[in-house]
XYZ file of C-alpha atoms in Angstrom:
702
model
C 10.999 26.295 -8.026
C 13.153 23.297 -8.687
C 14.734 22.862 -12.063
C 13.168 20.032 -13.994
C 15.667 17.278 -13.477
C 16.740 14.845 -16.135
C 15.454 11.444 -15.312
C 16.618 9.763 -12.516
C 13.248 11.514 -12.432
C 10.406 9.782 -10.622
C 7.831 9.879 -13.417
C 8.246 9.113 -17.084
C 7.503 11.755 -19.666
C 4.581 10.385 -21.625
C 4.740 10.757 -25.408
C 2.097 12.602 -27.417
C 0.372 9.331 -28.268
C -2.435 8.481 -25.892
C -2.338 5.246 -23.942
C -4.485 2.908 -26.009
C -7.594 1.711 -24.179
C -9.320 -1.509 -25.125
C -11.141 -2.455 -21.935
C -14.631 -3.729 -22.473
C -17.262 -2.288 -20.169
C -18.328 -4.620 -17.388
C -21.723 -5.267 -15.812
C -22.745 -3.653 -12.530
C -23.146 -5.516 -9.230
C -25.445 -3.996 -6.618
C -24.873 -3.929 -2.855
C -27.482 -5.879 -0.893
C -30.318 -4.128 0.929
C -29.074 -5.753 4.131
C -25.671 -4.118 3.738
C -27.115 -0.730 2.833
C -29.385 -0.738 5.875
C -26.478 -1.054 8.334
C -23.888 1.119 6.549
C -22.207 4.085 8.200
C -22.615 6.184 5.052
C -25.743 5.724 2.967
C -26.769 9.303 2.194
C -25.984 10.132 -1.471
C -26.169 13.838 -0.596
C -22.706 13.456 0.913
C -21.358 14.250 -2.550
C -23.213 17.581 -2.499
C -21.743 18.366 0.913
C -18.274 17.545 -0.438
C -18.601 19.263 -3.818
C -15.666 21.282 -5.125
C -17.669 24.448 -4.405
C -17.654 23.450 -0.710
C -13.856 22.927 -0.618
C -11.990 23.054 1.747
C -14.555 23.672 4.508
C -16.307 20.369 3.770
C -13.416 18.602 5.507
C -14.435 20.067 8.855
C -16.681 16.998 8.947
C -13.546 14.821 9.018
C -11.822 16.923 11.671
C -14.959 16.641 13.836
C -14.397 12.869 14.059
C -11.240 13.570 16.106
C -10.700 14.795 19.653
C -8.714 18.030 19.879
C -6.690 19.527 22.726
C -6.962 22.970 21.117
C -9.272 23.830 18.202
C -7.831 24.694 14.782
C -8.509 28.146 13.279
C -7.880 27.506 9.555
C -9.101 24.463 7.611
C -6.460 24.800 4.884
C -3.482 27.123 5.002
C -2.108 27.593 1.461
C 0.416 30.333 2.291
C 3.374 28.079 1.408
C 1.868 26.226 -1.545
C 2.177 23.360 -2.344
C 3.217 22.560 1.244
C -0.319 22.434 2.567
C -1.166 22.850 6.254
C -4.435 21.223 7.274
C -6.439 22.303 10.340
C -3.806 24.903 11.186
C -3.572 26.250 14.713
C -4.956 23.153 16.389
C -3.269 20.893 18.931
C -3.833 17.148 18.784
C -2.279 13.756 19.525
C -2.732 10.630 17.382
C -2.076 8.210 20.254
C -4.785 9.858 22.348
C -7.276 9.594 19.475
C -6.478 5.938 18.837
C -6.346 4.741 22.446
C -7.190 7.035 25.370
C -10.515 8.375 24.186
C -11.928 4.841 23.820
C -11.085 3.596 27.315
C -14.248 4.656 29.139
C -16.547 2.885 26.687
C -14.321 0.250 25.041
C -11.536 -0.446 27.557
C -12.543 -4.105 27.827
C -12.907 -4.584 24.054
C -10.246 -6.164 21.822
C -8.177 -3.681 19.864
C -6.045 -6.383 18.221
C -6.311 -10.142 17.906
C -2.803 -11.317 17.051
C -2.658 -14.585 15.121
C 0.842 -16.143 15.054
C 1.877 -17.964 11.892
C 2.363 -21.336 13.656
C -1.169 -22.662 13.787
C -0.509 -24.435 17.093
C 0.239 -21.133 18.865
C -2.667 -19.429 20.573
C -4.087 -16.076 19.535
C -3.135 -13.080 21.650
C -6.002 -10.699 22.416
C -4.973 -7.149 23.329
C -7.829 -5.108 24.776
C -7.881 -1.328 24.582
C -6.962 -1.002 28.264
C -3.958 -3.300 27.821
C -3.004 -1.457 24.647
C -3.069 1.777 26.654
C -0.899 0.298 29.403
C 1.674 -1.048 26.970
C 1.789 2.120 24.844
C 2.351 4.210 27.975
C 5.181 1.979 29.207
C 6.959 2.052 25.836
C 6.490 5.823 25.609
C 7.991 6.181 29.097
C 10.944 4.027 28.005
C 11.525 6.076 24.849
C 11.330 9.306 26.842
C 13.758 7.797 29.343
C 16.201 7.239 26.468
C 16.028 10.965 25.701
C 13.719 10.887 22.687
C 11.436 13.877 22.213
C 9.050 15.478 19.719
C 10.624 15.916 16.288
C 13.234 13.160 16.699
C 13.135 10.341 14.152
C 13.192 6.648 14.986
C 13.434 3.859 12.406
C 11.607 0.559 12.879
C 12.447 -2.639 10.995
C 9.761 -4.882 12.368
C 7.494 -7.737 11.297
C 3.738 -8.106 11.775
C 3.559 -8.395 15.549
C 1.600 -6.341 18.140
C 4.810 -4.693 19.310
C 4.893 -2.735 16.038
C 1.639 -0.753 16.449
C 2.384 -0.425 20.181
C 5.735 1.206 19.399
C 4.201 3.389 16.669
C 1.587 4.689 19.103
C 4.227 5.238 21.792
C 6.195 7.426 19.375
C 3.023 9.281 18.365
C 2.311 9.924 22.046
C 5.595 11.806 22.355
C 5.623 13.425 18.914
C 8.587 11.269 17.850
C 8.440 10.756 14.062
C 8.466 7.057 13.200
C 9.721 5.455 10.004
C 8.772 1.793 9.621
C 10.731 -0.190 7.022
C 8.917 -3.262 5.679
C 10.249 -6.283 7.570
C 11.026 -8.152 4.344
C 13.420 -5.447 3.128
C 17.133 -6.030 3.377
C 19.370 -4.520 6.031
C 20.941 -2.417 3.280
C 17.552 -0.903 2.356
C 16.868 -0.229 6.026
C 20.251 1.463 6.407
C 19.617 3.885 3.555
C 16.313 4.899 5.148
C 17.995 5.369 8.543
C 20.485 7.693 6.896
C 17.885 9.686 4.976
C 15.684 10.237 8.027
C 18.591 10.995 10.365
C 17.525 8.346 12.873
C 19.884 7.574 15.753
C 17.731 4.757 17.133
C 16.714 1.547 15.352
C 13.940 -0.604 16.815
C 13.751 -4.165 15.556
C 12.870 -7.726 16.586
C 15.062 -10.759 17.077
C 12.980 -13.080 14.876
C 9.604 -13.793 13.329
C 7.826 -16.620 11.544
C 7.753 -16.783 7.767
C 6.624 -19.828 5.786
C 7.231 -22.122 8.748
C 10.731 -20.809 9.501
C 11.737 -18.679 12.481
C 13.747 -16.042 10.631
C 16.836 -14.471 12.248
C 15.815 -10.837 11.775
C 18.449 -9.366 14.090
C 21.067 -10.051 11.378
C 19.485 -7.279 9.316
C 19.962 -4.761 12.112
C 23.736 -5.173 12.036
C 23.768 -4.726 8.259
C 21.481 -1.681 8.535
C 23.660 0.039 11.133
C 26.759 -0.618 9.043
C 25.097 0.641 5.856
C 23.843 3.798 7.588
C 27.326 4.516 8.951
C 28.844 4.146 5.491
C 26.350 6.785 4.338
C 27.313 9.087 7.206
C 24.637 8.361 9.840
C 25.538 6.874 13.216
C 23.040 4.722 15.117
C 23.508 5.017 18.875
C 21.064 2.352 20.029
C 19.427 -0.743 18.602
C 16.370 -1.767 20.621
C 15.442 -5.410 20.103
C 11.999 -6.792 20.863
C 11.940 -10.518 21.587
C 9.445 -12.628 19.635
C 9.212 -14.822 22.729
C 9.728 -12.508 25.751
C 12.587 -13.630 27.977
C 14.142 -15.771 25.248
C 16.515 -14.687 22.479
C 15.513 -16.417 19.250
C 18.185 -15.130 16.863
C 21.652 -16.544 16.177
C 23.170 -13.097 15.556
C 24.860 -11.884 18.757
C 23.860 -8.687 20.532
C 26.408 -5.852 20.391
C 27.434 -4.695 23.858
C 26.728 -1.022 24.582
C 24.609 -0.585 21.433
C 21.958 -3.308 21.496
C 19.336 -3.597 24.239
C 16.384 -5.926 24.749
C 13.203 -3.862 24.935
C 11.700 -6.450 27.284
C 14.550 -5.811 29.764
C 14.368 -2.018 29.491
C 10.614 -2.052 30.115
C 11.134 -3.566 33.568
C 12.030 -0.070 34.775
C 8.793 1.413 33.410
C 6.096 -1.007 34.585
C 2.864 0.881 35.270
C 4.311 4.229 34.133
C 2.032 6.640 32.290
C 2.930 9.433 29.905
C 0.533 12.265 29.154
C 0.013 12.548 25.382
C 1.868 15.613 24.117
C -0.450 18.220 22.534
C 1.184 18.659 19.135
C 0.606 21.164 16.320
C -1.785 19.872 13.658
C 0.852 20.052 10.947
C 3.627 18.341 12.953
C 4.863 15.191 11.163
C 3.451 11.873 12.377
C 5.584 9.482 10.304
C 7.747 8.976 7.247
C 6.919 6.245 4.734
C 9.597 5.462 2.176
C 8.692 4.384 -1.331
C 9.775 0.842 -1.971
C 10.777 0.458 -5.574
C 13.032 3.189 -6.881
C 16.685 2.422 -7.398
C 17.944 5.880 -6.471
C 17.821 7.817 -3.205
C 14.943 6.721 -0.946
C 11.896 8.978 -1.153
C 10.335 9.596 2.265
C 6.693 10.678 2.138
C 6.100 12.876 5.201
C 2.586 12.733 6.652
C 1.110 15.149 9.181
C -0.767 14.321 12.358
C -4.132 16.048 12.007
C -4.778 15.981 8.262
C -3.662 12.382 7.856
C -5.464 11.116 10.956
C -8.703 12.881 10.023
C -8.601 11.399 6.535
C -7.935 7.783 7.526
C -10.468 7.997 10.362
C -13.238 9.167 8.047
C -12.426 6.769 5.203
C -12.179 3.822 7.624
C -15.660 4.677 8.852
C -17.280 5.506 5.520
C -15.503 3.345 2.931
C -14.414 0.318 4.996
C -17.689 0.660 6.930
C -16.051 -0.205 10.245
C -18.348 -0.273 13.277
C -17.004 -0.877 16.808
C -18.713 -4.305 16.897
C -17.113 -5.519 13.642
C -14.165 -7.919 13.398
C -11.949 -6.372 10.751
C -8.975 -7.970 9.031
C -6.654 -6.066 6.746
C -4.297 -8.730 5.412
C -1.641 -6.197 4.450
C 1.647 -5.419 6.202
C 2.121 -2.436 8.482
C 5.391 -1.867 6.613
C 3.329 -0.369 3.776
C 1.035 2.665 3.826
C -2.026 0.369 3.763
C -1.019 -0.993 7.156
C -0.361 2.429 8.644
C -3.668 3.845 7.432
C -5.981 0.859 7.581
C -4.540 -1.450 10.247
C -3.258 1.053 12.785
C -4.438 4.656 12.670
C -7.806 4.562 10.874
C -9.323 1.469 12.526
C -8.038 2.311 16.028
C -9.431 5.849 15.775
C -12.799 4.161 15.158
C -12.419 1.780 18.151
C -12.185 -1.202 15.810
C -11.203 -4.762 16.604
C -8.520 -5.770 14.105
C -6.934 -9.093 13.281
C -3.135 -8.911 13.049
C -1.656 -11.929 11.273
C 2.071 -12.636 11.458
C 2.626 -14.911 8.488
C 1.921 -15.492 4.825
C -1.675 -16.230 3.773
C -0.752 -19.484 2.034
C 1.020 -21.156 4.983
C 0.611 -23.991 5.668
C -1.930 -24.050 2.824
C -4.306 -21.800 0.898
C -7.110 -22.455 3.401
C -5.373 -20.563 6.204
C -7.069 -17.161 5.702
C -10.517 -18.730 5.553
C -9.887 -20.787 8.707
C -8.848 -17.614 10.531
C -11.887 -15.745 9.204
C -14.225 -18.549 10.288
C -12.705 -18.956 13.744
C -12.560 -15.244 14.590
C -15.862 -14.349 12.885
C -14.192 -11.774 10.643
C -16.832 -9.803 8.738
C -14.697 -7.168 6.955
C -11.807 -8.402 4.825
C -9.180 -6.189 3.190
C -6.361 -7.410 0.945
C -4.415 -6.812 -2.271
C -5.019 -8.150 -5.788
C -1.624 -9.854 -5.445
C -2.931 -11.965 -2.559
C -6.248 -12.549 -4.317
C -4.518 -13.922 -7.421
C -2.201 -16.058 -5.292
C -5.061 -17.562 -3.274
C -7.066 -18.152 -6.447
C -4.087 -19.898 -8.016
C -3.392 -22.190 -5.055
C -6.886 -22.904 -3.820
C -9.709 -21.636 -6.005
C -12.249 -23.872 -4.224
C -10.862 -23.398 -0.700
C -13.222 -20.636 0.514
C -16.221 -22.952 -0.022
C -14.982 -25.222 2.750
C -15.382 -22.631 5.516
C -18.341 -21.036 7.252
C -17.391 -17.357 7.402
C -19.469 -14.437 6.146
C -17.977 -11.128 5.037
C -20.224 -8.083 4.776
C -17.600 -6.132 2.860
C -14.265 -6.754 1.165
C -11.649 -4.318 -0.070
C -8.878 -4.544 -2.616
C -5.886 -2.244 -2.449
C -2.452 -1.741 -3.971
C -2.928 -2.116 -7.731
C -5.749 -2.514 -10.244
C -7.588 -5.822 -10.029
C -8.453 -7.580 -13.268
C -12.152 -8.391 -13.854
C -11.415 -12.150 -13.822
C -9.771 -11.961 -10.405
C -12.481 -9.561 -9.195
C -15.226 -12.043 -10.082
C -13.472 -14.876 -8.233
C -13.111 -12.620 -5.198
C -16.819 -11.742 -5.370
C -18.166 -15.223 -6.163
C -15.878 -17.454 -4.089
C -14.454 -15.332 -1.281
C -17.441 -13.041 -0.805
C -19.945 -15.826 -1.569
C -21.882 -13.230 -3.612
C -22.941 -11.620 -0.323
C -20.150 -9.132 0.366
C -19.756 -5.761 -1.285
C -16.355 -5.049 -2.824
C -14.622 -1.703 -2.647
C -11.840 -1.609 -5.230
C -9.734 1.259 -3.930
C -7.139 3.346 -5.744
C -4.588 5.415 -3.824
C -0.885 5.376 -2.935
C 1.713 6.092 -0.256
C 1.718 9.786 -1.040
C -2.054 10.196 -0.708
C -2.487 8.779 2.794
C -5.865 7.194 2.075
C -8.396 6.205 -0.565
C -8.867 8.494 -3.577
C -10.856 6.424 -6.078
C -13.476 4.077 -4.651
C -17.127 3.302 -4.529
C -18.961 4.189 -1.346
C -20.176 0.654 -0.711
C -23.782 1.419 0.269
C -24.291 4.071 -2.416
C -22.577 2.927 -5.614
C -22.853 -0.169 -7.759
C -19.651 -2.192 -8.197
C -18.052 -2.626 -11.611
C -15.221 -5.172 -12.052
C -11.964 -3.597 -13.157
C -12.981 -0.068 -12.166
C -12.181 1.482 -8.810
C -15.371 3.495 -9.131
C -15.862 7.257 -8.901
C -13.873 9.339 -6.423
C -14.163 9.285 -2.633
C -16.173 12.135 -1.068
C -14.270 15.396 -1.376
C -11.848 14.087 -4.016
C -12.090 15.617 -7.508
C -9.832 13.938 -10.063
C -9.057 15.189 -13.545
C -7.386 13.381 -16.440
C -4.983 15.535 -18.466
C -3.247 14.841 -21.739
C 0.357 15.846 -22.335
C -0.552 19.435 -23.159
C -2.572 19.901 -19.977
C -5.900 19.670 -21.797
C -8.633 17.908 -19.846
C -9.783 14.580 -21.290
C -13.572 14.310 -20.923
C -15.252 11.277 -19.454
C -16.661 8.783 -21.920
C -14.160 9.785 -24.609
C -12.390 6.422 -24.489
C -9.082 8.272 -24.226
C -6.613 7.848 -21.408
C -4.177 10.247 -19.844
C -2.505 11.202 -16.603
C -4.844 11.197 -13.623
C -4.389 14.117 -11.235
C -6.305 15.495 -8.265
C -7.447 19.100 -8.745
C -6.865 20.101 -5.129
C -5.142 19.067 -1.891
C -6.984 16.909 0.676
C -6.245 16.165 4.353
C -4.457 12.834 3.755
C -1.979 14.217 1.222
C 1.714 14.030 2.080
C 3.289 17.256 3.317
C 6.535 16.915 1.382
C 9.385 14.520 0.640
C 11.478 14.425 3.795
C 14.484 16.699 3.366
C 13.855 17.355 -0.329
C 11.202 19.997 -1.055
C 12.446 20.508 -4.620
C 12.020 16.836 -5.453
C 8.488 16.989 -4.069
C 7.522 19.848 -6.366
C 9.285 18.373 -9.397
C 7.756 14.921 -8.993
C 4.147 15.783 -8.194
C 3.416 19.325 -9.393
C 5.789 20.713 -12.022
C 4.140 19.038 -15.006
C 0.800 20.824 -14.736
C 1.539 23.834 -12.535
C 1.193 27.068 -14.515
C 2.360 29.505 -11.855
C 5.034 28.341 -9.399
C 4.529 31.470 -7.242
C 0.779 30.947 -6.830
C -0.733 30.415 -3.386
C -4.048 29.349 -4.934
C -4.651 25.600 -4.638
C -6.345 25.650 -8.078
C -2.937 26.154 -9.675
C -1.440 23.027 -8.118
C -3.028 19.813 -9.497
C -1.350 16.745 -7.974
C 0.144 14.324 -10.528
C -0.527 10.823 -9.213
C 1.745 8.999 -11.678
C -0.938 6.645 -13.007
C -2.569 6.417 -16.394
C -6.359 6.296 -16.288
C -9.533 6.466 -18.340
C -12.943 7.660 -17.145
C -16.049 5.960 -18.482
C -19.262 7.804 -19.317
C -20.715 6.708 -15.946
C -17.932 8.567 -14.131
C -16.095 5.435 -12.994
C -12.307 5.455 -13.299
C -10.253 2.583 -14.587
C -6.608 2.795 -13.537
C -4.234 1.559 -16.235
C -1.163 1.277 -14.021
C 1.905 3.438 -13.514
C 2.812 5.871 -16.281
C 6.242 4.218 -16.152
C 4.741 0.803 -16.954
C 3.306 1.507 -20.390
C 4.700 -0.264 -23.467
C 5.004 1.779 -26.661
C 4.420 -0.660 -29.537
C 4.878 1.005 -32.943
C 3.526 4.270 -31.534
C 0.624 2.603 -29.704
C 0.910 2.965 -25.941
C -0.418 -0.205 -24.328
C -1.125 -0.407 -20.592
C 0.459 -3.533 -19.144
C -2.576 -4.083 -16.915
C -4.785 -4.444 -19.993
C -2.549 -7.128 -21.470
C -2.289 -8.998 -18.174
C -6.052 -8.821 -17.780
C -6.513 -10.330 -21.256
C -4.175 -13.193 -20.299
C -6.294 -13.976 -17.236
C -9.355 -14.577 -19.399
C -7.734 -17.930 -20.284
C -9.118 -20.199 -17.519
C -5.874 -22.113 -16.933
C -3.880 -18.923 -16.225
C -3.426 -17.989 -12.557
C -0.986 -15.084 -12.865
C 0.385 -12.985 -15.699
C 3.179 -10.445 -15.991
C 3.957 -8.382 -19.075
C 7.264 -6.674 -19.840
C 8.637 -4.605 -22.756
C 11.304 -6.013 -25.082
C 13.366 -4.109 -27.631
C 12.344 -4.757 -31.244
C 14.028 -3.419 -34.385
C 10.779 -2.808 -36.251
C 8.259 -1.850 -33.600
C 10.566 -0.297 -31.007
C 9.012 -2.276 -28.157
C 6.915 -5.429 -28.059
C 5.274 -7.122 -25.085
C 6.558 -10.395 -23.710
C 4.292 -12.377 -21.424
C 5.085 -14.598 -18.447
C 2.278 -16.744 -17.068
C 1.870 -19.176 -14.191
C -0.864 -21.782 -14.518
C -3.213 -23.106 -11.877
C -2.298 -26.211 -9.849
C -2.901 -29.412 -11.786
C -2.658 -27.671 -15.170
C 0.155 -28.944 -17.368
C 2.128 -26.343 -19.345
C 1.274 -26.730 -23.025
C 1.491 -25.025 -26.378
C -2.310 -24.956 -26.399
C -2.363 -22.665 -23.330
C 0.259 -20.422 -24.945
C -1.714 -20.239 -28.200
C -4.883 -19.276 -26.338
C -3.063 -16.550 -24.391
C -1.827 -15.101 -27.696
C -5.321 -15.355 -29.167
C -6.882 -13.704 -26.098
C -4.619 -10.674 -26.489
C -5.442 -10.386 -30.186
C -9.170 -10.664 -29.520
C -9.412 -8.482 -26.413
C -6.933 -5.787 -27.480
C -5.872 -6.355 -31.085
C -2.981 -7.723 -33.102
C -0.838 -4.820 -31.893
C -0.782 -6.531 -28.478
C 0.369 -9.899 -29.811
C 3.196 -10.957 -27.476
C 6.592 -11.770 -28.934
C 6.823 -14.781 -26.626
C 4.684 -16.357 -23.937
C 6.592 -18.232 -21.239
C 4.915 -20.583 -18.777
C 7.018 -20.302 -15.629
C 6.995 -22.435 -12.446
C 6.397 -19.310 -10.368
C 6.792 -15.557 -10.672
C 9.715 -13.821 -8.961
C 8.059 -12.129 -6.019
C 8.832 -9.769 -3.198
C 8.269 -10.864 0.369
C 4.871 -9.142 0.205
C 3.903 -11.213 -2.831
C 4.260 -8.635 -5.611
C 5.589 -9.830 -8.943
C 8.949 -8.212 -9.715
C 8.350 -7.243 -13.333
C 11.673 -5.407 -13.558
C 13.477 -8.745 -13.009
C 11.480 -10.317 -15.842
C 12.183 -7.284 -18.068
C 15.917 -7.720 -17.429
C 15.710 -11.419 -18.392
C 13.724 -10.715 -21.560
C 16.204 -8.032 -22.613
C 19.268 -10.221 -21.892
C 20.505 -8.078 -19.021
C 21.801 -8.886 -15.559
C 18.922 -9.199 -13.105
C 20.908 -7.652 -10.266
C 20.579 -8.613 -6.614
C 17.597 -10.929 -6.129
C 18.512 -12.281 -2.691
C 15.755 -10.251 -1.022
C 13.040 -11.934 -3.093
C 10.779 -14.491 -1.444
C 11.798 -17.069 -4.081
C 15.187 -16.076 -5.579
C 15.840 -19.592 -6.936
C 13.075 -19.253 -9.510
C 14.900 -16.369 -11.210
C 17.665 -18.628 -12.536
C 15.098 -21.193 -13.689
C 13.293 -18.510 -15.693
C 16.550 -17.047 -17.023
C 17.647 -20.454 -18.326
C 14.228 -21.003 -19.889
C 14.324 -17.665 -21.725
C 18.009 -17.198 -22.497
C 19.341 -20.748 -22.540
C 21.684 -22.097 -19.892
C 24.893 -20.647 -21.269
C 23.674 -17.291 -22.559
C 25.872 -14.397 -21.510
C 24.024 -11.178 -20.746
C 25.017 -8.034 -22.612
C 26.467 -5.113 -20.690
C 24.980 -2.558 -23.056
C 22.815 -0.018 -21.248
C 19.070 -0.461 -21.562
C 16.918 2.305 -23.022
C 15.536 4.453 -20.241
C 11.911 3.326 -20.540
C 12.887 -0.341 -20.116
C 15.530 0.380 -17.478
C 12.940 2.102 -15.294
C 10.111 -0.341 -16.030
C 8.597 -1.860 -12.902
C 10.561 0.320 -10.482
C 7.437 1.300 -8.595
C 7.003 -2.255 -7.408
């Protein structure tokens, strides 16, 4: 068992004081009879079939959705707890399950509809037969380069069809892929190359972002250099061309190291590669966490358990039917894209929209134009995007004739105000909403309504998905009952097929981060002794619905009262003029920490003291005087990552008069200096004094 490490630790120790909970209960919204009649899962007895007393055999139902080369003999092997082996003894291939098995019935059906960011460029439709041809050719090329099962390959690619094609080609061979979000720096990519031990980097020369053709190849050179400095050599850099036959980057190719994929594929036209029958527990991919400042943390996911879980949840929770047009407006660089753009939908023979650019380019109507034109009927996005679209074009959806049957939110809790806009304006009060809670480490949805069975409740993700049995513990390990109004650390009582296998190359860190806190017997092989610590604070209402309060790290301790930042931000959004809110902790001599609030107002709204006063008042009324912010700043925009997430750690550094660090990888780095000058004054010199640990680590999980 690993020693409990002093924190550079992943999860904050929570003090004895409970996280204060002030959420008001929301009304229920019912799914329509029309939706319920067509849903894949509408039998409430599913929760009896997946009761804890039926664990783990209930998950045979998930495994049965897959096609096996050799049957498994054990549903869950716990002999090396907590390194769980799902469907042990079986042989399977993810590429076969996502492509080959659909060809007889769906070969002429679209697998992906690629929408380039430039609106003048035509869509590219890739049918399942073409997807099969292209996956086979890329697999033949990779095999020709000497890659084999168990090797690791790093991708640093944007949202283009070549990314899922290359993922599936690796899966066909058993090569473990590690996709780095395209918006990450070359330095970040290099550290992930080193950690995974990749000797091949696959990238793209350029891609469109906000109307600019970005030179992405420049990042490859930085990544290779950074990896080498860390001790890992990269032998080959394979470069896809955004426009085949034309090099669209200014950065020169390196002779002997860099190769155009389009050129290499000429040797493999029409080649086929039999999918390799792989052990169930063989790794499918690594997905690195995005926000920690220390060593990258690579979540390792298996083939069979992961694929079974995302296949079943895509069918049951997203309600994907083969005839649907499904659009997940996430990035494949995150776990959402792996699970619910690539593997889950393709295993269900879905037709998915793949959009290259940002949802607000050239304007906030772009997503709704795409949805109308392509007849999208399932829409899947993050609260970040919802708030951004609401801010820039709250009336835009009304202009377009699309109709969603269901909509999903993913990535972080969604405030009731934003939820209602999503329901009223985007869903036109017709679509059901599934507000899902899960994370990179879990592979797929944990907390969610089943859309045809449960009522929706703004601000709550709902109960748990079938077969998932959460528990909320306090600091002593005592269970907090539902309806108590008390919050604690949400855990899952048991493993499930989508759970990560380990942290790549660091088993001790895996145990320390996710199990040590509540494990009573480190030598136990009984799954009951290994509750999984998710790292989020949560409260369970009397109706069984969970409300996620945000990361345990992102709680502000004000005079002994632990306030969830999501609660404060949600209170801010009750002021109609407020489009976005971010809350950070600031040192205070009397109270220890106090919240400071940053808000962005809707277009056409002038910043004013009146708006600030009403934000302060909203916090006092919704939460109490303990939540009164020290300052409220109206900013021109929030500092955001390339995926649109607000970088709260940058705001925390500004509020606490510290250096913000490197912000060049942000989507809008210029706004950081504007905010700093607003808060600190133009000539303020930041202090070099070290921040207290809770503030220093605040917002790292973004």
